[in-house]
PDB file of C-alpha atoms in Angstrom:
ATOM      1  CA  UNK P 133     202.798 -82.481 -67.515  1.00 89.00           C
ATOM      2  CA  UNK P 134     200.458 -84.525 -65.343  1.00 93.00           C
ATOM      3  CA  UNK P 135     198.025 -83.987 -62.367  1.00 91.00           C
ATOM      4  CA  UNK P 136     197.708 -86.214 -59.286  1.00 90.00           C
ATOM      5  CA  UNK P 137     194.646 -86.705 -57.369  1.00 92.00           C
ATOM      6  CA  UNK P 138     194.455 -84.539 -54.311  1.00 92.00           C
ATOM      7  CA  UNK P 139     191.345 -86.035 -52.862  1.00 95.00           C
ATOM      8  CA  UNK P 140     188.188 -87.959 -53.379  1.00 96.00           C
ATOM      9  CA  UNK P 141     185.042 -85.783 -52.500  1.00 97.00           C
ATOM     10  CA  UNK P 142     181.734 -87.409 -51.152  1.00 96.00           C
ATOM     11  CA  UNK P 143     178.551 -85.086 -51.123  1.00 96.00           C
ATOM     12  CA  UNK P 144     176.711 -86.012 -47.647  1.00 96.00           C
ATOM     13  CA  UNK P 145     173.667 -84.936 -46.270  1.00 96.00           C
ATOM     14  CA  UNK P 146     176.120 -85.190 -42.918  1.00 97.00           C
ATOM     15  CA  UNK P 147     179.365 -84.682 -44.133  1.00 97.00           C
ATOM     16  CA  UNK P 148     180.683 -84.935 -40.352  1.00 98.00           C
ATOM     17  CA  UNK P 149     178.778 -88.344 -39.448  1.00 98.00           C
ATOM     18  CA  UNK P 150     180.293 -89.989 -42.719  1.00 98.00           C
ATOM     19  CA  UNK P 151     183.951 -88.627 -42.415  1.00 97.00           C
ATOM     20  CA  UNK P 152     183.872 -90.399 -38.721  1.00 98.00           C
ATOM     21  CA  UNK P 153     182.615 -93.646 -40.252  1.00 98.00           C
ATOM     22  CA  UNK P 154     185.140 -93.652 -43.143  1.00 98.00           C
ATOM     23  CA  UNK P 155     188.150 -92.542 -40.607  1.00 97.00           C
ATOM     24  CA  UNK P 156     187.279 -95.793 -39.139  1.00 97.00           C
ATOM     25  CA  UNK P 157     187.139 -97.683 -41.773  1.00 97.00           C
ATOM     26  CA  UNK P 158     190.470 -96.087 -43.233  1.00 97.00           C
ATOM     27  CA  UNK P 159     192.421 -95.228 -40.364  1.00 96.00           C
ATOM     28  CA  UNK P 160     193.010 -92.046 -41.920  1.00 97.00           C
ATOM     29  CA  UNK P 161     193.319 -88.903 -39.765  1.00 97.00           C
ATOM     30  CA  UNK P 162     191.947 -85.087 -39.674  1.00 95.00           C
ATOM     31  CA  UNK P 163     194.350 -82.285 -40.228  1.00 91.00           C
ATOM     32  CA  UNK P 164     195.027 -80.450 -37.146  1.00 90.00           C
ATOM     33  CA  UNK P 165     195.572 -77.200 -38.521  1.00 90.00           C
ATOM     34  CA  UNK P 166     191.828 -77.857 -39.927  1.00 90.00           C
ATOM     35  CA  UNK P 167     189.862 -79.669 -37.467  1.00 93.00           C
ATOM     36  CA  UNK P 168     186.611 -81.474 -38.190  1.00 97.00           C
ATOM     37  CA  UNK P 169     183.439 -80.451 -36.656  1.00 96.00           C
ATOM     38  CA  UNK P 170     179.663 -81.024 -37.363  1.00 97.00           C
ATOM     39  CA  UNK P 171     179.449 -77.247 -37.623  1.00 96.00           C
ATOM     40  CA  UNK P 172     181.867 -77.467 -40.518  1.00 95.00           C
ATOM     41  CA  UNK P 173     180.156 -77.715 -44.526  1.00 96.00           C
ATOM     42  CA  UNK P 174     183.439 -79.483 -45.333  1.00 97.00           C
ATOM     43  CA  UNK P 175     185.593 -82.516 -43.541  1.00 98.00           C
ATOM     44  CA  UNK P 176     188.653 -84.132 -44.643  1.00 97.00           C
ATOM     45  CA  UNK P 177     190.461 -87.018 -43.880  1.00 98.00           C
ATOM     46  CA  UNK P 178     193.563 -88.503 -45.094  1.00 96.00           C
ATOM     47  CA  UNK P 179     196.679 -90.623 -44.815  1.00 95.00           C
ATOM     48  CA  UNK P 180     199.480 -87.745 -45.286  1.00 85.00           C
ATOM     49  CA  UNK P 181     202.679 -87.979 -46.658  1.00 87.00           C
ATOM     50  CA  UNK P 182     200.834 -86.350 -50.089  1.00 85.00           C
ATOM     51  CA  UNK P 183     198.689 -89.101 -50.612  1.00 92.00           C
ATOM     52  CA  UNK P 184     195.134 -88.526 -51.992  1.00 94.00           C
ATOM     53  CA  UNK P 185     192.573 -87.848 -48.716  1.00 96.00           C
ATOM     54  CA  UNK P 186     188.713 -88.032 -48.642  1.00 97.00           C
ATOM     55  CA  UNK P 187     186.827 -84.634 -48.509  1.00 97.00           C
ATOM     56  CA  UNK P 188     183.174 -85.148 -46.861  1.00 98.00           C
ATOM     57  CA  UNK P 189     180.761 -82.255 -48.071  1.00 97.00           C
ATOM     58  CA  UNK P 190     177.308 -81.532 -46.803  1.00 97.00           C
ATOM     59  CA  UNK P 191     174.582 -80.983 -49.455  1.00 96.00           C
ATOM     60  CA  UNK P 192     170.800 -80.703 -49.224  1.00 94.00           C
ATOM     61  CA  UNK P 193     169.685 -83.643 -51.213  1.00 92.00           C
ATOM     62  CA  UNK P 194     170.349 -87.385 -50.564  1.00 87.00           C
ATOM     63  CA  UNK P 195     171.856 -89.943 -52.629  1.00 89.00           C
ATOM     64  CA  UNK P 196     169.504 -91.204 -55.494  1.00 89.00           C
ATOM     65  CA  UNK P 197     171.330 -93.195 -58.077  1.00 90.00           C
ATOM     66  CA  UNK P 198     173.843 -95.729 -58.175  1.00 89.00           C
ATOM     67  CA  UNK P 199     177.582 -93.866 -57.518  1.00 90.00           C
ATOM     68  CA  UNK P 200     179.691 -93.702 -60.699  1.00 90.00           C
ATOM     69  CA  UNK P 201     182.765 -93.994 -58.979  1.00 93.00           C
ATOM     70  CA  UNK P 202     183.294 -96.059 -55.905  1.00 95.00           C
ATOM     71  CA  UNK P 203     186.207 -97.067 -53.318  1.00 97.00           C
ATOM     72  CA  UNK P 204     187.671-100.651 -53.621  1.00 97.00           C
ATOM     73  CA  UNK P 205     189.093-101.508 -50.228  1.00 97.00           C
ATOM     74  CA  UNK P 206     191.856-104.215 -49.450  1.00 96.00           C
ATOM     75  CA  UNK P 207     192.131-104.770 -45.726  1.00 96.00           C
ATOM     76  CA  UNK P 208     194.943-105.563 -43.574  1.00 95.00           C
ATOM     77  CA  UNK P 209     192.921-108.783 -42.201  1.00 95.00           C
ATOM     78  CA  UNK P 210     190.733-111.084 -44.128  1.00 96.00           C
ATOM     79  CA  UNK P 211     188.292-109.985 -46.504  1.00 97.00           C
ATOM     80  CA  UNK P 212     185.456-111.756 -44.110  1.00 97.00           C
ATOM     81  CA  UNK P 213     186.925-110.231 -41.083  1.00 97.00           C
ATOM     82  CA  UNK P 214     186.907-106.641 -42.745  1.00 97.00           C
ATOM     83  CA  UNK P 215     183.383-106.988 -44.005  1.00 98.00           C
ATOM     84  CA  UNK P 216     182.265-108.330 -40.165  1.00 98.00           C
ATOM     85  CA  UNK P 217     184.185-105.084 -38.898  1.00 98.00           C
ATOM     86  CA  UNK P 218     182.618-102.748 -41.186  1.00 98.00           C
ATOM     87  CA  UNK P 219     178.981-104.026 -40.714  1.00 98.00           C
ATOM     88  CA  UNK P 220     179.662-103.643 -36.961  1.00 98.00           C
ATOM     89  CA  UNK P 221     180.582-100.143 -38.167  1.00 98.00           C
ATOM     90  CA  UNK P 222     177.252 -99.009 -39.753  1.00 98.00           C
ATOM     91  CA  UNK P 223     177.691-100.240 -43.366  1.00 98.00           C
ATOM     92  CA  UNK P 224     175.478-102.619 -44.922  1.00 98.00           C
ATOM     93  CA  UNK P 225     175.302-105.560 -47.370  1.00 98.00           C
ATOM     94  CA  UNK P 226     174.746-104.549 -50.729  1.00 98.00           C
ATOM     95  CA  UNK P 227     176.100-107.786 -52.934  1.00 98.00           C
ATOM     96  CA  UNK P 228     177.920-110.555 -52.173  1.00 98.00           C
ATOM     97  CA  UNK P 229     180.536-111.756 -54.843  1.00 98.00           C
ATOM     98  CA  UNK P 230     182.535-114.289 -52.546  1.00 97.00           C
ATOM     99  CA  UNK P 231     183.117-117.786 -54.445  1.00 95.00           C
ATOM    100  CA  UNK P 232     183.616-120.814 -53.131  1.00 92.00           C
ATOM    101  CA  UNK P 233     187.510-120.673 -53.996  1.00 91.00           C
ATOM    102  CA  UNK P 234     187.986-117.591 -51.757  1.00 90.00           C
ATOM    103  CA  UNK P 235     188.192-115.422 -54.769  1.00 93.00           C
ATOM    104  CA  UNK P 236     185.649-112.418 -55.182  1.00 96.00           C
ATOM    105  CA  UNK P 237     184.510-109.413 -53.279  1.00 97.00           C
ATOM    106  CA  UNK P 238     181.490-107.952 -51.254  1.00 98.00           C
ATOM    107  CA  UNK P 239     179.843-104.656 -51.961  1.00 98.00           C
ATOM    108  CA  UNK P 240     178.732-102.632 -49.120  1.00 98.00           C
ATOM    109  CA  UNK P 241     177.009 -99.417 -48.351  1.00 98.00           C
ATOM    110  CA  UNK P 242     178.099 -96.925 -46.206  1.00 98.00           C
ATOM    111  CA  UNK P 243     175.757 -95.114 -43.961  1.00 97.00           C
ATOM    112  CA  UNK P 244     174.566 -92.603 -46.705  1.00 96.00           C
ATOM    113  CA  UNK P 245     174.400 -95.636 -49.280  1.00 96.00           C
ATOM    114  CA  UNK P 246     177.466 -94.919 -51.094  1.00 97.00           C
ATOM    115  CA  UNK P 247     178.830 -98.324 -52.608  1.00 97.00           C
ATOM    116  CA  UNK P 248     182.257 -99.739 -51.741  1.00 98.00           C
ATOM    117  CA  UNK P 249     183.796-103.068 -52.195  1.00 98.00           C
ATOM    118  CA  UNK P 250     186.070-104.970 -49.848  1.00 98.00           C
ATOM    119  CA  UNK P 251     188.500-107.076 -51.805  1.00 97.00           C
ATOM    120  CA  UNK P 252     190.684-109.762 -50.445  1.00 96.00           C
ATOM    121  CA  UNK P 253     193.849-108.982 -48.627  1.00 94.00           C
ATOM    122  CA  UNK P 254     197.490-109.102 -50.079  1.00 92.00           C
ATOM    123  CA  UNK P 255     197.834-111.965 -47.988  1.00 91.00           C
ATOM    124  CA  UNK P 256     194.922-113.902 -49.182  1.00 93.00           C
ATOM    125  CA  UNK P 257     195.834-113.251 -52.723  1.00 90.00           C
ATOM    126  CA  UNK P 258     199.243-114.184 -52.022  1.00 88.00           C
ATOM    127  CA  UNK P 259     197.939-117.821 -50.265  1.00 87.00           C
ATOM    128  CA  UNK P 260     195.710-118.252 -53.375  1.00 85.00           C
ATOM    129  CA  UNK P 261     198.834-117.904 -55.915  1.00 83.00           C
ATOM    130  CA  UNK P 262     200.718-120.855 -53.973  1.00 77.00           C
TER     131      UNK P 262
END
């Protein structure tokens, strides 16, 4: 027997707002049977098809230490284009680990300070192997 990951849960000061940010990052959608709203304590988005989603739960305290778990995302565009798009959406640059050879990643913070990494796209990885 095994267990599957149903969702990744974020504690948030404003779960609805954070959900809206991550909806733009991932393209995930809300469950039409349980629409998200600022009045809800829990807001969910997911890709559908039984794949894990993201759940945002309102909590009274803010984030105080580095995440023990974070998301690594791989864009459809280039890593650098995605970093620029996410910065425009409200992310903050935290650490830049890009290398001159094109490898590496960028660590960003979401609007509530949760770390996440932007890796190279699959196309960029394939081109580097050629």
